[in-house]
Short mmCIF file of C-alpha atoms in Angstrom, two decimals:
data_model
loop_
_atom_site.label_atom_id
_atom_site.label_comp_id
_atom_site.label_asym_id
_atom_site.label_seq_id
_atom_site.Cartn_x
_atom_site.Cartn_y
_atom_site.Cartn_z
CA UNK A 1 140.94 -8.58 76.41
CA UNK A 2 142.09 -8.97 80.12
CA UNK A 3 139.38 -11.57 81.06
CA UNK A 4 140.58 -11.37 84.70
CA UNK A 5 143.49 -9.90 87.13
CA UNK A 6 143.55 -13.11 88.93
CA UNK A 7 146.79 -15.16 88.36
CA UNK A 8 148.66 -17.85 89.90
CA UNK A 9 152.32 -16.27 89.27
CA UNK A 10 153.72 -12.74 90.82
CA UNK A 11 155.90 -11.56 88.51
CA UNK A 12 158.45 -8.35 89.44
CA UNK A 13 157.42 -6.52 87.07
CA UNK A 14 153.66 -7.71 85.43
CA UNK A 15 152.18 -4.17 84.77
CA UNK A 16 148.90 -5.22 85.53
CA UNK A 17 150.25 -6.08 89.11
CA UNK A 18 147.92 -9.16 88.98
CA UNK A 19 147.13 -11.58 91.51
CA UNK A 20 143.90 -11.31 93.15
CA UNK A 21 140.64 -11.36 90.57
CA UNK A 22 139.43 -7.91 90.87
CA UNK A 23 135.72 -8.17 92.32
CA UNK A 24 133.59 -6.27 89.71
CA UNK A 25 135.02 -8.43 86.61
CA UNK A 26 132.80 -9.12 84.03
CA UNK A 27 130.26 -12.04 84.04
CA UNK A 28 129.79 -14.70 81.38
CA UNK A 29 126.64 -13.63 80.21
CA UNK A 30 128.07 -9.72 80.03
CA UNK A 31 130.41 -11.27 77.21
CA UNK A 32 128.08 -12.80 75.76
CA UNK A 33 126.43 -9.56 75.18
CA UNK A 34 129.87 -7.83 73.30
CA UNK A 35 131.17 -10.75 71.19
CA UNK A 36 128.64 -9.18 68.52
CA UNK A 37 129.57 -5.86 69.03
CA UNK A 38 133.19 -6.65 68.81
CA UNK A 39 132.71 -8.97 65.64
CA UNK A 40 131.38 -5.75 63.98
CA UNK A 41 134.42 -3.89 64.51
CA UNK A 42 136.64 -6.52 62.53
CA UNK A 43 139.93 -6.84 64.32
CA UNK A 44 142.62 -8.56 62.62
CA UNK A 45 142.72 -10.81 66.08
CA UNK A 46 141.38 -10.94 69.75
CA UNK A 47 143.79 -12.04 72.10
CA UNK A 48 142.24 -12.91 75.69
CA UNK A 49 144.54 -12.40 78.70
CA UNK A 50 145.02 -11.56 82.40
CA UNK A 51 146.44 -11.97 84.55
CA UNK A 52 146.00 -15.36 83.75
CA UNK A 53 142.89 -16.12 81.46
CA UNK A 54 142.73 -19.87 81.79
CA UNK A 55 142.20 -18.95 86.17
CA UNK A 56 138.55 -18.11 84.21
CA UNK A 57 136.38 -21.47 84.68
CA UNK A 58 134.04 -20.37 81.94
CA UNK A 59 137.22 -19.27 79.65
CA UNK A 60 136.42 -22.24 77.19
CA UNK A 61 133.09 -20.92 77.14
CA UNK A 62 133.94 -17.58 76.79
CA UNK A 63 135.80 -18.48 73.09
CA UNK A 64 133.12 -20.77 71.85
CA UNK A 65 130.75 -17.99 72.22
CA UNK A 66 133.46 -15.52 70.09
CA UNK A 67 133.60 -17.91 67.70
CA UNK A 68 130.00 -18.94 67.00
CA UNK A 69 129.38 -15.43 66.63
CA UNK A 70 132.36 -14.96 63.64
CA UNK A 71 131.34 -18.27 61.60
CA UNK A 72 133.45 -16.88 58.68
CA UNK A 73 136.51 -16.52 60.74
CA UNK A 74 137.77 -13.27 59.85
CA UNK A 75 139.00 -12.56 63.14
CA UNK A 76 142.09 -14.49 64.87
CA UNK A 77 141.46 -15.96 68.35
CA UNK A 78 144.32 -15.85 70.74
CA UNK A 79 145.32 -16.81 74.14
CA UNK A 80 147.80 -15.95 76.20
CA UNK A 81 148.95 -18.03 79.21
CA UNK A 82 152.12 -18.76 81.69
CA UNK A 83 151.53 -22.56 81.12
CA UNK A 84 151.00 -24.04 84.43
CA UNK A 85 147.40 -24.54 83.70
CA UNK A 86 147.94 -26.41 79.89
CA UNK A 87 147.17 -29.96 80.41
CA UNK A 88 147.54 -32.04 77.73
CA UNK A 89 143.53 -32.32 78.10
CA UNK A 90 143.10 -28.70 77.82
CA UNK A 91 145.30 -28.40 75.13
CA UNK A 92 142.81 -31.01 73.24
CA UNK A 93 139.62 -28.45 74.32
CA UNK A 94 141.84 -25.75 72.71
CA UNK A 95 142.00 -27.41 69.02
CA UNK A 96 139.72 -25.22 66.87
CA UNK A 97 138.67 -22.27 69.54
CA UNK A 98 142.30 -20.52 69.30
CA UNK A 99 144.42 -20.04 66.83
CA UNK A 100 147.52 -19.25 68.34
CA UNK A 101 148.47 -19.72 71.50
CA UNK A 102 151.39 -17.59 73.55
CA UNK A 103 153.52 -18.68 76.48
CA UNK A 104 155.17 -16.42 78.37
CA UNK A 105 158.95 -17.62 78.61
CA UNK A 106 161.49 -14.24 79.72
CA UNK A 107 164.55 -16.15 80.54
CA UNK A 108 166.69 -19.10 81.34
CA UNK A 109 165.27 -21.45 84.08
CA UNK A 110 167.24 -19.35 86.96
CA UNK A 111 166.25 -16.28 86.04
CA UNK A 112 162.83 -16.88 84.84
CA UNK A 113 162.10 -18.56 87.69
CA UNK A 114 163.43 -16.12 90.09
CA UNK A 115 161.41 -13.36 88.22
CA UNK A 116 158.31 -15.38 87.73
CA UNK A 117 158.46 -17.84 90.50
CA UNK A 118 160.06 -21.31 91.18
CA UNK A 119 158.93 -23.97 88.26
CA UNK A 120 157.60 -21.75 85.93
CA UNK A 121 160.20 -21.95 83.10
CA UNK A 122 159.46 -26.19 83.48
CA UNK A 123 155.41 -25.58 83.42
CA UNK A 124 155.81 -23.10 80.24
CA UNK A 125 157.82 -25.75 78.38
CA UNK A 126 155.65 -28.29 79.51
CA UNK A 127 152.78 -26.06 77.96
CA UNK A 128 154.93 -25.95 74.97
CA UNK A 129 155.57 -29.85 74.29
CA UNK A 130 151.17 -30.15 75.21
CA UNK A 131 150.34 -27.49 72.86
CA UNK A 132 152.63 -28.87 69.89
CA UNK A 133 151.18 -32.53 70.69
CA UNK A 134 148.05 -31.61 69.90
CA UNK A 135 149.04 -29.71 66.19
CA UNK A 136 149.65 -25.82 67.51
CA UNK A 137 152.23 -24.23 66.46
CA UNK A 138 152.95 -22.42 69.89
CA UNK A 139 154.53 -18.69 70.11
CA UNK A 140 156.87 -17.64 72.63
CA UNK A 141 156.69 -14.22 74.64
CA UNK A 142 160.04 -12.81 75.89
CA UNK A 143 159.61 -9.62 78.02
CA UNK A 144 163.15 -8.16 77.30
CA UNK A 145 164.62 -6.52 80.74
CA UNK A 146 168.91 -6.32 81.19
CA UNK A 147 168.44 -8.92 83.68
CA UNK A 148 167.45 -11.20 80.85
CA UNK A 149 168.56 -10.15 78.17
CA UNK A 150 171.92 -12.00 78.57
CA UNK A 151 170.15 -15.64 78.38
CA UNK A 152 168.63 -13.94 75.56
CA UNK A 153 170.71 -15.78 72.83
CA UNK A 154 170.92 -19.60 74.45
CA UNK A 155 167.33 -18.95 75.12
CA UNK A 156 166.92 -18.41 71.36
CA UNK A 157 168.51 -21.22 70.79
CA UNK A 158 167.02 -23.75 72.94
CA UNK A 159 163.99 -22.41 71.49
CA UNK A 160 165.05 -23.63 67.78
CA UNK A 161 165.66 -26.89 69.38
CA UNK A 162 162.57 -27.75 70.55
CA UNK A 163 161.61 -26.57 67.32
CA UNK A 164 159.93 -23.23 68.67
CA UNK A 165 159.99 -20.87 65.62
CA UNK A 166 157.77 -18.36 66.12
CA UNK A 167 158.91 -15.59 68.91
CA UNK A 168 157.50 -12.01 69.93
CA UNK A 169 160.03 -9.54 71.96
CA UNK A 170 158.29 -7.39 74.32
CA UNK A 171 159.68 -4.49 75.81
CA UNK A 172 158.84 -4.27 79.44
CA UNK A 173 156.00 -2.17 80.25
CA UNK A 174 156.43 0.19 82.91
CA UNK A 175 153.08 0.17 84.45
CA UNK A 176 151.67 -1.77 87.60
CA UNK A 177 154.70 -3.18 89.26
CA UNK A 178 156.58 -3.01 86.57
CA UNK A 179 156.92 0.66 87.48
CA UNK A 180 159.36 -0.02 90.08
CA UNK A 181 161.69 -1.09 86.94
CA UNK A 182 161.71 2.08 84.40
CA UNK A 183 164.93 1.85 84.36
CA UNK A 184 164.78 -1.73 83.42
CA UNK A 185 164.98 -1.52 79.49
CA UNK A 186 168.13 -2.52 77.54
CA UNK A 187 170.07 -0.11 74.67
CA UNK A 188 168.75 -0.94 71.12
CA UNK A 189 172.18 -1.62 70.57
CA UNK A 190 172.35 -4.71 72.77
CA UNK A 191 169.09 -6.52 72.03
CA UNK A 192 170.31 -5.99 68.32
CA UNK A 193 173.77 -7.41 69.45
CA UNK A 194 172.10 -10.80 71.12
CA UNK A 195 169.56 -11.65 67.90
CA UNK A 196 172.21 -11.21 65.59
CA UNK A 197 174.12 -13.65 67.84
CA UNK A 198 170.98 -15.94 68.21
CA UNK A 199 170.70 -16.25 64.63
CA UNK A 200 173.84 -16.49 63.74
CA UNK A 201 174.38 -19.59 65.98
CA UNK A 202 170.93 -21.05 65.25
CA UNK A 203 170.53 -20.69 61.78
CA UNK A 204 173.83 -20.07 60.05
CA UNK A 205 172.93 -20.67 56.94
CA UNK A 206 169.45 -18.91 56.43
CA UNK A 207 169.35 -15.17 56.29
CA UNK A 208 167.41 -13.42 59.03
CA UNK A 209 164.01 -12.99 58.60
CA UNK A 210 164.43 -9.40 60.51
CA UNK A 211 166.19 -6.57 60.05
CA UNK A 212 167.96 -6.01 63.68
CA UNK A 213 168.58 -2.78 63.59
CA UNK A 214 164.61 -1.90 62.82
CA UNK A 215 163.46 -4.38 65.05
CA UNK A 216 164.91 -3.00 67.77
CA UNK A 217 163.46 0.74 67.38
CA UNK A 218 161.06 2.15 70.07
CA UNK A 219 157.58 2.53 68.48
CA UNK A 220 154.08 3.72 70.49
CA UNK A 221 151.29 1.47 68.65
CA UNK A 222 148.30 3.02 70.80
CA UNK A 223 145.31 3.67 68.51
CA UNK A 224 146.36 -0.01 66.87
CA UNK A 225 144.64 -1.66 69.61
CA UNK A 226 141.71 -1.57 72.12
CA UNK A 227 142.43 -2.60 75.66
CA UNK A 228 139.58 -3.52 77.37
CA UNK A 229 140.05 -4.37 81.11
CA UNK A 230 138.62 -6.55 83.88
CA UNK A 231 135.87 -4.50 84.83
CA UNK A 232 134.98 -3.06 81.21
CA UNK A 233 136.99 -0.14 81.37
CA UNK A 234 138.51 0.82 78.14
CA UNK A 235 142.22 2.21 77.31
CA UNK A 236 144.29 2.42 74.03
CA UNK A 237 146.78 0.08 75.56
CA UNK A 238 148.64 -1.69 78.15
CA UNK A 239 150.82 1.15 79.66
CA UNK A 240 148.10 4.08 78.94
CA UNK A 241 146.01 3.33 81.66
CA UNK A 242 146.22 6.11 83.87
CA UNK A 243 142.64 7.73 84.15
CA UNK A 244 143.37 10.31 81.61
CA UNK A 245 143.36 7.83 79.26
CA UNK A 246 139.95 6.06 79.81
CA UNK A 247 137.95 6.22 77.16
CA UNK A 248 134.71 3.96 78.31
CA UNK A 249 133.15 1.53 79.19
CA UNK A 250 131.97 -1.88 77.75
CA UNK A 251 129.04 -1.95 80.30
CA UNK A 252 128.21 1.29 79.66
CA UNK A 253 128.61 2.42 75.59
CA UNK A 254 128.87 0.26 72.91
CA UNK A 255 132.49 -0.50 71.60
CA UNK A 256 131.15 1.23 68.34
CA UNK A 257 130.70 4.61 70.43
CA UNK A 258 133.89 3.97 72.35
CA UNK A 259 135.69 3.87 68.84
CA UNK A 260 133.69 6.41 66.91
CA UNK A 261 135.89 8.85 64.94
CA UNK A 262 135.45 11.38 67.51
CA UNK A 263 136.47 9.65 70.73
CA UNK A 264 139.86 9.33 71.86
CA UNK A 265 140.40 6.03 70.23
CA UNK A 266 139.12 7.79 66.80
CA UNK A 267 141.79 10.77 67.58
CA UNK A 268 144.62 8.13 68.40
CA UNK A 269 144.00 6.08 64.89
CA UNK A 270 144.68 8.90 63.07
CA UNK A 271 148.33 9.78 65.01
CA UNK A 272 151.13 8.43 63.56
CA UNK A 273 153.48 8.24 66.71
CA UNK A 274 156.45 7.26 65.31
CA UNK A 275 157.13 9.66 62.08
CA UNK A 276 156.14 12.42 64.99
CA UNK A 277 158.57 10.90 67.48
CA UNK A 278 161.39 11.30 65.01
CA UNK A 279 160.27 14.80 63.71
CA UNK A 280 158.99 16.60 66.91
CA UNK A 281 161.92 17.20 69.80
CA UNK A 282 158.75 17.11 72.67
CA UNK A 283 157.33 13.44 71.61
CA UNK A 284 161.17 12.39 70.77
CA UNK A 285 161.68 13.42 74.68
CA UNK A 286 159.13 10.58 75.53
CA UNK A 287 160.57 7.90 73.87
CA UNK A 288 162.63 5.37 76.04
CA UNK A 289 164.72 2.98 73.82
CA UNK A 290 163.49 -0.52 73.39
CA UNK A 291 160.08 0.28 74.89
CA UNK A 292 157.01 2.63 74.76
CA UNK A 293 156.02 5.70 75.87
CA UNK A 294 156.34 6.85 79.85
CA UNK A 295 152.36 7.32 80.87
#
């Protein structure tokens, strides 16, 4: 869910090139109106995001309404954020609307900061100590790009420290202005080369929880996941965007026609990208390692 474009950060290379709110994003009231019909679907999790969600005044608002309308909580609540905005008040509102909360963290201080702008790695681990304060158990996004990628393992590392032990790696997506960098996606063979090293240094005497070498294999997820943008618009995932890959719109179908076995969500849950990938020299030709497909 990409509650808004608006977002107080320019990253290089965010593929939703946000910044400005776009000006036909949906009201409170028009959520309001889908938490049911999302509820019925039964995700394993929602995650909101932007942009940057918590730039929403009525974002609080937005997942008390989500979760009065799943009392049984069978679906996950999650929020993504860069952290400037996590006070140690707002982590408090937090308790009991999300259950896990992500902060975006890609490198070092000097090179997060020069791709995500000046203070940003201090705010995210700010967000970090506010979040843990309060009894979350905070996860940690890392977009992987070679400019990164060699603070990759004391990053790691520092992570452990502050006792950070749950981590998602994120190819980058090249979409928005993150098309400028398609060339901007390490070998498999060196992002298996720097968590080897991470865990080796951090946790000598614990096997990895990972297997390195399949961690680090290119895989397409779409028909996994529902995108849903700003305005409504619906796409089978962050990079697929383009408009040949629209398949509705929240304002105008329900999500249960948007998904129906016979739209192109239906068609996409039924492909299984990565046996093909491996099997079929055309969809092999679209693979780029450590990330997704080129749109």
């Amino acid at each position: 869910m990409h509650v808004t474009r608006a977002c107080n950060l320019r990253c290089d290379y965010c593929y939703l090139s946000a910044g400005e709110p776009d000006a036909d994003e949906m009201r409170t009231e028009e959520y309001v109106r889908l938490w049911p019909e999302l509820v019925t679907l039964r995700p394993k999790k929602v995650i909101m995001t932007g942009g940057e969600p918590l730039l929403r005044p009525d974002l609080i608002d937005l997942m008390h309404g989500l979760r009065e309308v799943d009392p049984d909580h069978r679906i996950l609540r999650c929020l993504n954020t860069n952290g400037y905005l996590v006070t140690p008040q707002l982590a408090q509102e937090l308790v009991g609307l999300a259950d896990e909360v992500r902060v975006t963290i890609d490198a070092l201080p000097k090179r997060h900061d020069s791709l995500r702008g000046e203070g940003s790695f201090r705010e995210a681990m700010g967000a970090l100590e506010h979040l843990y304060a309060v009894g979350f158990e905070p996860k940690v996004m890392i977009t992987i790009t070679p400019f990164g990628l060699p603070d990759l393992t004391e990053l790691l590392c520092l992570l452990v420290e502050r006792n950070v032990a749950r981590v998602s790696l994120h190819p980058l997506r090249p979409v928005g202005r993150g098309a400028r960098y398609r060339g901007w996606r390490p070998k498999s063979e060196e992002l298996t080369a720097a968590l080897r090293e991470a865990w080796e240094r951090c946790c000598p005497d614990r096997p990895a929880p990972f297997d390195p070498e399949t961690e680090a294999r290119p895989n397409c997820a779409a028909g996994s996941f529902v995108n849903i943008m700003p305005n409504g618009d619906v796409f089978p995932c962050h990079v697929l965007t383009a408009p040949g890959f629209h398949c509705g719109n929240v304002r105008e179908q329900s999500l249960a026609e948007i998904c129906s076995e016979g739209s192109l969500l239906g068609e996409l849950q039924r492909l299984d990208f990565r046996s093909g990938a491996m099997t079929e020299g055309g969809l092999a030709a679209l693979v780029r390692t450590c990330g997704c497909i080129d749109p």
